[in-house]
Short mmCIF file of N, CA and C and ligand atoms in Angstrom, two decimals:
data_model
loop_
_atom_site.label_atom_id
_atom_site.label_comp_id
_atom_site.label_asym_id
_atom_site.label_seq_id
_atom_site.Cartn_x
_atom_site.Cartn_y
_atom_site.Cartn_z
N MET A 1 -6.81 -2.32 -17.88
CA MET A 1 -7.71 -2.38 -16.73
C MET A 1 -8.21 -0.98 -16.38
N SER A 2 -9.51 -0.90 -16.07
CA SER A 2 -10.07 0.40 -15.69
C SER A 2 -9.31 0.96 -14.49
N VAL A 3 -9.26 2.28 -14.41
CA VAL A 3 -8.53 2.86 -13.30
C VAL A 3 -9.32 2.73 -11.99
N ASP A 4 -10.64 2.57 -12.08
CA ASP A 4 -11.45 2.40 -10.87
C ASP A 4 -11.71 0.90 -10.65
N THR A 5 -11.07 0.35 -9.63
CA THR A 5 -11.13 -1.11 -9.42
C THR A 5 -12.19 -1.53 -8.39
N THR A 6 -13.07 -0.60 -7.99
CA THR A 6 -14.03 -0.93 -6.91
C THR A 6 -14.86 -2.18 -7.26
N ALA A 7 -15.46 -2.17 -8.45
CA ALA A 7 -16.34 -3.29 -8.82
C ALA A 7 -15.54 -4.57 -9.00
N LEU A 8 -14.37 -4.46 -9.61
CA LEU A 8 -13.52 -5.65 -9.81
C LEU A 8 -13.20 -6.29 -8.47
N ASN A 9 -12.85 -5.48 -7.48
CA ASN A 9 -12.48 -6.03 -6.18
C ASN A 9 -13.66 -6.68 -5.47
N ARG A 10 -14.84 -6.04 -5.60
CA ARG A 10 -16.03 -6.59 -4.93
C ARG A 10 -16.28 -8.02 -5.41
N ASP A 11 -16.00 -8.27 -6.70
CA ASP A 11 -16.31 -9.59 -7.27
C ASP A 11 -15.16 -10.59 -7.14
N ARG A 12 -14.04 -10.18 -6.59
CA ARG A 12 -12.85 -11.04 -6.61
C ARG A 12 -12.85 -12.12 -5.54
N HIS A 13 -13.38 -11.81 -4.36
CA HIS A 13 -13.32 -12.78 -3.26
C HIS A 13 -14.70 -12.90 -2.62
N ASP A 14 -15.11 -14.12 -2.39
CA ASP A 14 -16.38 -14.34 -1.68
C ASP A 14 -16.08 -14.40 -0.18
N LEU A 15 -16.40 -13.31 0.49
CA LEU A 15 -16.09 -13.23 1.92
C LEU A 15 -17.32 -13.55 2.78
N SER A 16 -18.42 -13.97 2.10
CA SER A 16 -19.64 -14.23 2.86
C SER A 16 -19.41 -15.43 3.79
N GLY A 17 -19.96 -15.31 4.97
CA GLY A 17 -19.82 -16.40 5.94
C GLY A 17 -18.53 -16.32 6.74
N ARG A 18 -17.63 -15.44 6.33
CA ARG A 18 -16.37 -15.31 7.08
C ARG A 18 -16.57 -14.41 8.30
N GLU A 19 -15.99 -14.78 9.43
CA GLU A 19 -16.08 -13.91 10.62
C GLU A 19 -15.04 -12.82 10.59
N ASP A 20 -13.89 -13.15 10.04
CA ASP A 20 -12.80 -12.18 9.97
C ASP A 20 -11.88 -12.52 8.80
N VAL A 21 -11.10 -11.54 8.41
CA VAL A 21 -10.18 -11.69 7.28
C VAL A 21 -8.91 -10.92 7.65
N TRP A 22 -7.75 -11.49 7.35
CA TRP A 22 -6.50 -10.74 7.56
C TRP A 22 -6.21 -9.89 6.33
N LEU A 23 -5.71 -8.70 6.59
CA LEU A 23 -5.33 -7.75 5.55
C LEU A 23 -3.85 -7.44 5.76
N PHE A 24 -3.06 -7.41 4.67
CA PHE A 24 -1.66 -6.99 4.78
C PHE A 24 -1.54 -5.58 4.25
N GLY A 25 -1.06 -4.65 5.08
CA GLY A 25 -0.87 -3.26 4.67
C GLY A 25 0.62 -2.95 4.61
N TYR A 26 1.03 -2.26 3.55
CA TYR A 26 2.46 -1.97 3.38
C TYR A 26 2.73 -0.50 3.07
N GLY A 27 1.66 0.27 2.76
CA GLY A 27 1.83 1.68 2.40
C GLY A 27 1.03 2.54 3.35
N SER A 28 0.05 3.27 2.80
CA SER A 28 -0.73 4.15 3.66
C SER A 28 -1.52 3.37 4.71
N LEU A 29 -1.78 2.09 4.40
CA LEU A 29 -2.53 1.30 5.39
C LEU A 29 -1.72 1.08 6.67
N ILE A 30 -0.41 1.33 6.60
CA ILE A 30 0.39 1.25 7.83
C ILE A 30 0.17 2.48 8.70
N PHE A 31 0.18 3.67 8.08
CA PHE A 31 0.15 4.88 8.93
C PHE A 31 -1.24 5.52 9.01
N LYS A 32 -2.18 5.03 8.23
CA LYS A 32 -3.53 5.59 8.28
C LYS A 32 -4.56 4.46 8.32
N ALA A 33 -4.80 3.96 9.52
CA ALA A 33 -5.77 2.88 9.69
C ALA A 33 -7.12 3.52 10.02
N ASP A 34 -7.84 3.96 8.99
CA ASP A 34 -9.11 4.66 9.18
C ASP A 34 -10.28 3.68 9.09
N PHE A 35 -10.09 2.51 9.70
CA PHE A 35 -11.11 1.45 9.66
C PHE A 35 -11.00 0.68 10.97
N PRO A 36 -12.09 0.06 11.40
CA PRO A 36 -12.01 -0.72 12.64
C PRO A 36 -11.27 -2.04 12.40
N PHE A 37 -10.48 -2.46 13.36
CA PHE A 37 -9.84 -3.78 13.23
C PHE A 37 -9.89 -4.51 14.56
N LEU A 38 -9.84 -5.84 14.47
CA LEU A 38 -9.98 -6.68 15.64
C LEU A 38 -8.63 -6.95 16.30
N GLU A 39 -7.58 -6.84 15.49
CA GLU A 39 -6.24 -7.18 15.96
C GLU A 39 -5.27 -6.65 14.92
N SER A 40 -4.09 -6.24 15.33
CA SER A 40 -3.07 -5.88 14.34
C SER A 40 -1.72 -6.37 14.83
N SER A 41 -0.83 -6.59 13.87
CA SER A 41 0.49 -7.13 14.21
C SER A 41 1.44 -6.87 13.05
N PRO A 42 2.72 -6.59 13.33
CA PRO A 42 3.69 -6.60 12.24
C PRO A 42 3.61 -7.95 11.52
N ALA A 43 3.83 -7.91 10.23
CA ALA A 43 3.67 -9.14 9.43
C ALA A 43 4.62 -9.08 8.24
N THR A 44 4.98 -10.24 7.73
CA THR A 44 5.85 -10.29 6.55
C THR A 44 5.20 -11.12 5.45
N ILE A 45 5.52 -10.74 4.21
CA ILE A 45 5.17 -11.58 3.07
C ILE A 45 6.45 -11.76 2.25
N VAL A 46 6.53 -12.86 1.53
CA VAL A 46 7.77 -13.20 0.82
C VAL A 46 7.56 -13.04 -0.68
N GLY A 47 8.60 -12.48 -1.35
CA GLY A 47 8.57 -12.42 -2.82
C GLY A 47 8.09 -11.09 -3.37
N TRP A 48 7.95 -10.10 -2.49
CA TRP A 48 7.45 -8.80 -2.91
C TRP A 48 8.30 -7.68 -2.31
N ALA A 49 8.42 -6.56 -3.04
CA ALA A 49 9.13 -5.39 -2.53
C ALA A 49 8.26 -4.15 -2.70
N ARG A 50 8.33 -3.24 -1.72
CA ARG A 50 7.57 -1.99 -1.72
C ARG A 50 8.26 -1.00 -2.69
N ARG A 51 7.50 -0.43 -3.60
CA ARG A 51 8.06 0.55 -4.53
C ARG A 51 7.08 1.70 -4.77
N PHE A 52 7.62 2.91 -4.90
CA PHE A 52 6.77 4.08 -5.20
C PHE A 52 6.60 4.19 -6.71
N TRP A 53 5.93 3.20 -7.28
CA TRP A 53 5.80 3.12 -8.73
C TRP A 53 4.36 3.29 -9.19
N GLN A 54 3.44 3.52 -8.26
CA GLN A 54 2.04 3.67 -8.65
C GLN A 54 1.66 5.15 -8.66
N GLY A 55 0.91 5.54 -9.68
CA GLY A 55 0.40 6.92 -9.72
C GLY A 55 -0.83 7.06 -8.84
N SER A 56 -1.01 8.22 -8.26
CA SER A 56 -2.20 8.48 -7.46
C SER A 56 -2.99 9.61 -8.09
N HIS A 57 -4.19 9.27 -8.56
CA HIS A 57 -5.08 10.27 -9.18
C HIS A 57 -6.06 10.84 -8.17
N ASP A 58 -6.24 10.12 -7.05
CA ASP A 58 -7.37 10.47 -6.19
C ASP A 58 -6.98 10.84 -4.76
N HIS A 59 -5.77 10.53 -4.33
CA HIS A 59 -5.38 10.84 -2.95
C HIS A 59 -4.23 11.86 -2.89
N ARG A 60 -3.13 11.55 -3.58
CA ARG A 60 -1.92 12.39 -3.45
C ARG A 60 -1.54 13.04 -4.77
N GLY A 61 -2.52 13.11 -5.68
CA GLY A 61 -2.32 13.76 -6.96
C GLY A 61 -3.68 13.88 -7.62
N THR A 62 -3.67 14.16 -8.90
CA THR A 62 -4.91 14.29 -9.67
C THR A 62 -4.70 13.53 -10.98
N PRO A 63 -5.78 13.30 -11.75
CA PRO A 63 -5.57 12.61 -13.04
C PRO A 63 -4.62 13.39 -13.95
N GLU A 64 -4.64 14.71 -13.86
CA GLU A 64 -3.77 15.53 -14.71
C GLU A 64 -2.32 15.54 -14.19
N ALA A 65 -2.17 15.45 -12.88
CA ALA A 65 -0.83 15.52 -12.27
C ALA A 65 -0.77 14.47 -11.15
N PRO A 66 -0.63 13.19 -11.54
CA PRO A 66 -0.66 12.13 -10.51
C PRO A 66 0.51 12.24 -9.53
N GLY A 67 0.24 11.87 -8.29
CA GLY A 67 1.32 11.73 -7.33
C GLY A 67 1.93 10.34 -7.45
N ARG A 68 2.87 10.03 -6.56
CA ARG A 68 3.48 8.69 -6.57
C ARG A 68 3.27 8.05 -5.21
N VAL A 69 2.70 6.84 -5.21
CA VAL A 69 2.42 6.13 -3.97
C VAL A 69 2.93 4.69 -4.08
N ALA A 70 2.80 3.97 -2.99
CA ALA A 70 3.42 2.65 -2.91
C ALA A 70 2.58 1.57 -3.57
N THR A 71 3.29 0.63 -4.19
CA THR A 71 2.69 -0.63 -4.59
C THR A 71 3.71 -1.71 -4.27
N LEU A 72 3.37 -2.95 -4.57
CA LEU A 72 4.33 -4.05 -4.41
C LEU A 72 4.72 -4.58 -5.77
N VAL A 73 5.99 -4.90 -5.94
CA VAL A 73 6.44 -5.53 -7.19
C VAL A 73 7.10 -6.86 -6.84
N ARG A 74 7.02 -7.79 -7.78
CA ARG A 74 7.59 -9.11 -7.52
C ARG A 74 9.10 -9.02 -7.36
N ALA A 75 9.61 -9.65 -6.33
CA ALA A 75 11.05 -9.63 -6.05
C ALA A 75 11.38 -10.97 -5.40
N PRO A 76 11.73 -11.96 -6.24
CA PRO A 76 11.95 -13.31 -5.70
C PRO A 76 12.92 -13.30 -4.52
N GLY A 77 12.51 -13.92 -3.43
CA GLY A 77 13.38 -14.04 -2.26
C GLY A 77 13.28 -12.87 -1.29
N ALA A 78 12.72 -11.74 -1.76
CA ALA A 78 12.64 -10.57 -0.87
C ALA A 78 11.56 -10.79 0.19
N VAL A 79 11.76 -10.13 1.33
CA VAL A 79 10.75 -10.18 2.40
C VAL A 79 10.25 -8.77 2.60
N CYS A 80 8.95 -8.58 2.52
CA CYS A 80 8.36 -7.25 2.75
C CYS A 80 7.66 -7.28 4.10
N THR A 81 8.04 -6.35 4.96
CA THR A 81 7.39 -6.26 6.27
C THR A 81 6.40 -5.12 6.27
N GLY A 82 5.24 -5.38 6.83
CA GLY A 82 4.20 -4.36 6.93
C GLY A 82 3.38 -4.62 8.18
N LEU A 83 2.13 -4.24 8.13
CA LEU A 83 1.23 -4.48 9.27
C LEU A 83 0.08 -5.36 8.83
N GLY A 84 -0.19 -6.37 9.62
CA GLY A 84 -1.37 -7.19 9.38
C GLY A 84 -2.51 -6.69 10.25
N TYR A 85 -3.70 -6.67 9.67
CA TYR A 85 -4.90 -6.29 10.42
C TYR A 85 -5.93 -7.41 10.26
N ARG A 86 -6.50 -7.85 11.39
CA ARG A 86 -7.62 -8.79 11.30
C ARG A 86 -8.89 -7.96 11.35
N VAL A 87 -9.67 -8.04 10.27
CA VAL A 87 -10.84 -7.15 10.14
C VAL A 87 -12.10 -7.96 9.87
N SER A 88 -13.22 -7.33 10.12
CA SER A 88 -14.51 -7.90 9.73
C SER A 88 -14.63 -7.76 8.20
N PRO A 89 -15.24 -8.73 7.51
CA PRO A 89 -15.30 -8.67 6.05
C PRO A 89 -15.94 -7.38 5.52
N ASP A 90 -16.88 -6.78 6.29
CA ASP A 90 -17.54 -5.58 5.76
C ASP A 90 -16.60 -4.38 5.65
N VAL A 91 -15.44 -4.44 6.29
CA VAL A 91 -14.44 -3.36 6.19
C VAL A 91 -13.96 -3.21 4.74
N PHE A 92 -14.08 -4.30 3.95
CA PHE A 92 -13.58 -4.21 2.57
C PHE A 92 -14.43 -3.28 1.69
N ASP A 93 -15.66 -2.99 2.10
CA ASP A 93 -16.44 -1.98 1.33
C ASP A 93 -15.69 -0.66 1.37
N HIS A 94 -15.27 -0.27 2.55
CA HIS A 94 -14.51 0.98 2.71
C HIS A 94 -13.15 0.89 2.02
N LEU A 95 -12.46 -0.23 2.23
CA LEU A 95 -11.10 -0.36 1.67
C LEU A 95 -11.12 -0.40 0.14
N ASP A 96 -12.13 -1.06 -0.45
CA ASP A 96 -12.20 -1.13 -1.91
C ASP A 96 -12.37 0.27 -2.49
N PHE A 97 -13.13 1.13 -1.80
CA PHE A 97 -13.29 2.51 -2.27
C PHE A 97 -11.99 3.28 -2.09
N ARG A 98 -11.39 3.14 -0.92
CA ARG A 98 -10.15 3.86 -0.64
C ARG A 98 -9.03 3.47 -1.60
N GLU A 99 -8.95 2.20 -1.96
CA GLU A 99 -7.84 1.68 -2.78
C GLU A 99 -8.26 1.52 -4.25
N LYS A 100 -9.27 2.28 -4.68
CA LYS A 100 -9.87 2.05 -5.99
C LYS A 100 -9.02 2.49 -7.17
N ASN A 101 -7.96 3.25 -6.92
CA ASN A 101 -7.19 3.84 -8.03
C ASN A 101 -6.14 2.85 -8.55
N GLY A 102 -6.64 1.72 -9.10
CA GLY A 102 -5.73 0.77 -9.75
C GLY A 102 -5.33 -0.43 -8.91
N TYR A 103 -5.71 -0.45 -7.64
CA TYR A 103 -5.29 -1.57 -6.77
C TYR A 103 -6.28 -2.73 -6.85
N LEU A 104 -5.74 -3.94 -6.98
CA LEU A 104 -6.57 -5.15 -6.93
C LEU A 104 -6.19 -5.95 -5.70
N ARG A 105 -7.19 -6.61 -5.15
CA ARG A 105 -6.92 -7.48 -3.99
C ARG A 105 -6.35 -8.82 -4.45
N PHE A 106 -5.31 -9.27 -3.80
CA PHE A 106 -4.74 -10.59 -4.02
C PHE A 106 -4.68 -11.33 -2.69
N THR A 107 -4.73 -12.65 -2.77
CA THR A 107 -4.53 -13.45 -1.56
C THR A 107 -3.04 -13.66 -1.35
N THR A 108 -2.59 -13.51 -0.12
CA THR A 108 -1.17 -13.72 0.17
C THR A 108 -1.01 -14.51 1.45
N GLU A 109 0.06 -15.28 1.49
CA GLU A 109 0.39 -15.95 2.74
C GLU A 109 1.20 -14.97 3.57
N MET A 110 0.86 -14.79 4.81
CA MET A 110 1.60 -13.84 5.65
C MET A 110 2.00 -14.50 6.96
N THR A 111 3.10 -13.99 7.51
CA THR A 111 3.58 -14.49 8.80
C THR A 111 3.52 -13.34 9.80
N LEU A 112 2.84 -13.57 10.90
CA LEU A 112 2.69 -12.54 11.93
C LEU A 112 3.89 -12.58 12.87
N ALA A 113 4.07 -11.49 13.62
CA ALA A 113 5.24 -11.36 14.48
C ALA A 113 5.34 -12.50 15.50
N ASP A 114 4.22 -13.05 15.92
CA ASP A 114 4.27 -14.14 16.91
C ASP A 114 4.47 -15.51 16.26
N GLY A 115 4.69 -15.52 14.92
CA GLY A 115 4.99 -16.78 14.24
C GLY A 115 3.80 -17.43 13.57
N ARG A 116 2.60 -16.91 13.83
CA ARG A 116 1.43 -17.48 13.17
C ARG A 116 1.51 -17.28 11.66
N HIS A 117 1.07 -18.27 10.88
CA HIS A 117 0.97 -18.13 9.43
C HIS A 117 -0.51 -18.07 9.08
N CYS A 118 -0.87 -17.18 8.17
CA CYS A 118 -2.26 -17.14 7.74
C CYS A 118 -2.34 -16.60 6.32
N ASP A 119 -3.46 -16.86 5.68
CA ASP A 119 -3.72 -16.24 4.38
C ASP A 119 -4.42 -14.91 4.61
N GLY A 120 -4.00 -13.90 3.85
CA GLY A 120 -4.63 -12.59 3.99
C GLY A 120 -4.88 -11.99 2.62
N LEU A 121 -5.45 -10.81 2.61
CA LEU A 121 -5.64 -10.07 1.36
C LEU A 121 -4.70 -8.87 1.36
N VAL A 122 -4.21 -8.53 0.17
CA VAL A 122 -3.31 -7.39 0.02
C VAL A 122 -3.72 -6.65 -1.25
N TYR A 123 -3.70 -5.32 -1.20
CA TYR A 123 -4.01 -4.51 -2.39
C TYR A 123 -2.71 -4.22 -3.13
N ILE A 124 -2.67 -4.63 -4.41
CA ILE A 124 -1.48 -4.40 -5.23
C ILE A 124 -1.90 -3.72 -6.53
N ALA A 125 -1.14 -2.67 -6.90
CA ALA A 125 -1.38 -1.99 -8.18
C ALA A 125 -0.39 -2.57 -9.18
N THR A 126 -0.87 -3.44 -10.05
CA THR A 126 0.02 -4.11 -11.00
C THR A 126 0.28 -3.21 -12.21
N GLU A 127 1.28 -3.59 -13.01
CA GLU A 127 1.73 -2.67 -14.06
C GLU A 127 0.73 -2.49 -15.19
N ASP A 128 -0.35 -3.29 -15.22
CA ASP A 128 -1.34 -3.13 -16.29
C ASP A 128 -2.46 -2.15 -15.90
N ASN A 129 -2.36 -1.50 -14.75
CA ASN A 129 -3.42 -0.54 -14.41
C ASN A 129 -3.07 0.84 -15.00
N GLN A 130 -4.11 1.59 -15.33
CA GLN A 130 -3.90 2.84 -16.08
C GLN A 130 -3.16 3.92 -15.30
N ALA A 131 -3.11 3.79 -13.99
CA ALA A 131 -2.42 4.82 -13.19
C ALA A 131 -0.96 4.45 -12.91
N TYR A 132 -0.52 3.27 -13.40
CA TYR A 132 0.84 2.80 -13.09
C TYR A 132 1.88 3.73 -13.71
N LEU A 133 2.91 4.09 -12.94
CA LEU A 133 3.97 4.96 -13.46
C LEU A 133 5.27 4.21 -13.70
N GLY A 134 5.53 3.18 -12.90
CA GLY A 134 6.72 2.37 -13.11
C GLY A 134 7.96 2.94 -12.45
N PRO A 135 9.11 2.28 -12.71
CA PRO A 135 10.35 2.63 -12.02
C PRO A 135 10.91 3.97 -12.43
N ALA A 136 11.66 4.57 -11.53
CA ALA A 136 12.43 5.79 -11.79
C ALA A 136 13.48 5.85 -10.69
N PRO A 137 14.57 6.57 -10.91
CA PRO A 137 15.56 6.71 -9.83
C PRO A 137 14.92 7.36 -8.60
N GLU A 138 15.42 6.99 -7.42
CA GLU A 138 14.85 7.53 -6.17
C GLU A 138 14.90 9.06 -6.15
N SER A 139 15.96 9.65 -6.73
CA SER A 139 16.07 11.12 -6.74
C SER A 139 14.92 11.74 -7.55
N GLU A 140 14.56 11.11 -8.67
CA GLU A 140 13.45 11.63 -9.49
C GLU A 140 12.11 11.42 -8.80
N ILE A 141 11.99 10.25 -8.16
CA ILE A 141 10.74 9.98 -7.43
C ILE A 141 10.55 11.05 -6.34
N ALA A 142 11.63 11.40 -5.67
CA ALA A 142 11.55 12.42 -4.60
C ALA A 142 11.10 13.77 -5.17
N LEU A 143 11.66 14.15 -6.33
CA LEU A 143 11.26 15.44 -6.94
C LEU A 143 9.79 15.42 -7.33
N HIS A 144 9.37 14.28 -7.89
CA HIS A 144 7.96 14.11 -8.29
C HIS A 144 7.05 14.24 -7.08
N ILE A 145 7.44 13.57 -5.99
CA ILE A 145 6.62 13.60 -4.77
C ILE A 145 6.59 15.02 -4.19
N ALA A 146 7.73 15.71 -4.25
CA ALA A 146 7.81 17.05 -3.66
C ALA A 146 6.83 18.03 -4.32
N ARG A 147 6.54 17.82 -5.61
CA ARG A 147 5.69 18.80 -6.30
C ARG A 147 4.23 18.33 -6.41
N SER A 148 3.89 17.17 -5.83
CA SER A 148 2.54 16.59 -6.01
C SER A 148 1.66 16.77 -4.78
N ARG A 149 0.39 17.00 -5.05
CA ARG A 149 -0.58 17.02 -3.96
C ARG A 149 -1.95 16.66 -4.52
N GLY A 150 -2.84 16.19 -3.65
CA GLY A 150 -4.18 15.78 -4.08
C GLY A 150 -5.16 15.94 -2.95
N PRO A 151 -6.38 15.39 -3.13
CA PRO A 151 -7.43 15.59 -2.13
C PRO A 151 -7.05 15.10 -0.72
N SER A 152 -6.17 14.12 -0.60
CA SER A 152 -5.79 13.64 0.74
C SER A 152 -4.60 14.39 1.31
N GLY A 153 -4.04 15.33 0.53
CA GLY A 153 -2.93 16.13 1.06
C GLY A 153 -1.68 16.03 0.21
N ASP A 154 -0.59 16.59 0.77
CA ASP A 154 0.68 16.59 0.06
C ASP A 154 1.21 15.17 -0.10
N ASN A 155 1.75 14.91 -1.28
CA ASN A 155 2.36 13.61 -1.53
C ASN A 155 3.53 13.39 -0.56
N ALA A 156 4.25 14.47 -0.24
CA ALA A 156 5.40 14.35 0.67
C ALA A 156 4.96 13.83 2.03
N GLU A 157 3.78 14.24 2.47
CA GLU A 157 3.29 13.77 3.78
C GLU A 157 3.15 12.24 3.78
N TYR A 158 2.65 11.69 2.67
CA TYR A 158 2.50 10.23 2.54
C TYR A 158 3.87 9.55 2.73
N LEU A 159 4.86 10.05 1.98
CA LEU A 159 6.18 9.42 2.04
C LEU A 159 6.80 9.54 3.43
N LEU A 160 6.70 10.75 4.00
CA LEU A 160 7.36 10.98 5.30
C LEU A 160 6.67 10.22 6.43
N ARG A 161 5.35 10.17 6.36
CA ARG A 161 4.63 9.41 7.40
C ARG A 161 4.93 7.92 7.29
N LEU A 162 5.02 7.43 6.06
CA LEU A 162 5.34 6.01 5.89
C LEU A 162 6.76 5.73 6.40
N ALA A 163 7.71 6.60 6.04
CA ALA A 163 9.10 6.38 6.49
C ALA A 163 9.15 6.38 8.02
N ASN A 164 8.47 7.33 8.66
CA ASN A 164 8.46 7.37 10.13
C ASN A 164 7.84 6.11 10.72
N ALA A 165 6.73 5.69 10.13
CA ALA A 165 6.05 4.49 10.66
C ALA A 165 6.94 3.26 10.49
N LEU A 166 7.65 3.16 9.36
CA LEU A 166 8.55 2.02 9.16
C LEU A 166 9.66 2.03 10.21
N ARG A 167 10.21 3.22 10.47
CA ARG A 167 11.27 3.33 11.48
C ARG A 167 10.75 2.89 12.84
N GLU A 168 9.54 3.38 13.18
CA GLU A 168 8.97 3.01 14.50
C GLU A 168 8.78 1.50 14.63
N LEU A 169 8.50 0.87 13.49
CA LEU A 169 8.30 -0.59 13.51
C LEU A 169 9.62 -1.34 13.32
N ASP A 170 10.72 -0.56 13.23
CA ASP A 170 12.06 -1.16 13.05
C ASP A 170 12.16 -1.91 11.72
N ILE A 171 11.52 -1.37 10.70
CA ILE A 171 11.55 -1.97 9.37
C ILE A 171 12.54 -1.18 8.52
N ASP A 172 13.51 -1.88 7.93
CA ASP A 172 14.49 -1.22 7.06
C ASP A 172 13.99 -1.33 5.62
N ASP A 173 13.83 -0.20 4.95
CA ASP A 173 13.40 -0.22 3.55
C ASP A 173 14.24 0.80 2.80
N LYS A 174 15.28 0.31 2.11
CA LYS A 174 16.25 1.21 1.48
C LYS A 174 15.59 2.13 0.46
N HIS A 175 14.65 1.60 -0.31
CA HIS A 175 13.96 2.40 -1.34
C HIS A 175 13.24 3.59 -0.70
N VAL A 176 12.47 3.31 0.34
CA VAL A 176 11.70 4.38 0.99
C VAL A 176 12.64 5.39 1.67
N PHE A 177 13.66 4.89 2.37
CA PHE A 177 14.54 5.80 3.11
C PHE A 177 15.42 6.63 2.16
N GLU A 178 15.73 6.07 1.00
CA GLU A 178 16.51 6.82 0.01
C GLU A 178 15.65 7.97 -0.57
N ILE A 179 14.40 7.68 -0.88
CA ILE A 179 13.50 8.74 -1.37
C ILE A 179 13.35 9.81 -0.28
N GLU A 180 13.19 9.36 0.97
CA GLU A 180 13.05 10.31 2.08
C GLU A 180 14.27 11.23 2.16
N ARG A 181 15.46 10.64 2.00
CA ARG A 181 16.70 11.44 2.09
C ARG A 181 16.71 12.53 1.01
N TYR A 182 16.36 12.16 -0.22
CA TYR A 182 16.32 13.16 -1.30
C TYR A 182 15.23 14.20 -1.04
N LEU A 183 14.08 13.71 -0.57
CA LEU A 183 12.94 14.62 -0.36
C LEU A 183 13.27 15.67 0.69
N ARG A 184 13.97 15.26 1.74
CA ARG A 184 14.30 16.22 2.80
C ARG A 184 15.30 17.27 2.32
N SER A 185 15.99 17.00 1.19
CA SER A 185 16.94 17.99 0.69
C SER A 185 16.38 18.78 -0.49
N CYS A 186 15.13 18.51 -0.86
CA CYS A 186 14.51 19.23 -2.01
C CYS A 186 14.28 20.70 -1.67
C1 SIN B 201 -1.35 -0.51 1.38
O1 SIN B 201 -1.02 0.40 2.13
O2 SIN B 201 -1.30 -1.69 1.78
C2 SIN B 201 -1.88 -0.26 0.00
C3 SIN B 201 -1.28 0.89 -0.69
C4 SIN B 201 -1.61 2.24 -0.10
O3 SIN B 201 -2.79 2.53 0.14
O4 SIN B 201 -0.69 3.01 0.14
#
């Protein structure tokens, strides 16, 4: 799959005629909501786990020295908590550009904090995208993050802001907090 997924995402879902669409954010979309939204709420999806297994060529690294950012991997039975945003469909023009480095939109069933169930869209970087880095021990991921930076800033800032945002939302994520622990001792 091409590393730039903008065109693929544009053609994936017909959002015409829709007044609003729910988006599930689990990584930078939690701590950097640089788009207008109509409503937001903590939300969960089932069967997925947050992992720093995606390479970043355009935000927290470069094509020559990619950073490491979050994606979701299949994890039967796992519950991933993030933030749901109800947005106008035109927001996806901005999001498709922002998430263009290997992320594809998928439809997911999500549960909002007040118990509502709805279908939403989520950006996932699957293992067949050219920027995918895959698993590594948390200690190595922390070292990788510590030395990476890109046009959006230090890779460490991404990890630390996400960890703080998860804590504020009372979300326990052992993978993220373990990387944070190693990173703070680098
Ligand atoms: C997300 O936050 O939902 C997508 C991945 C990212 O931009 O970090």
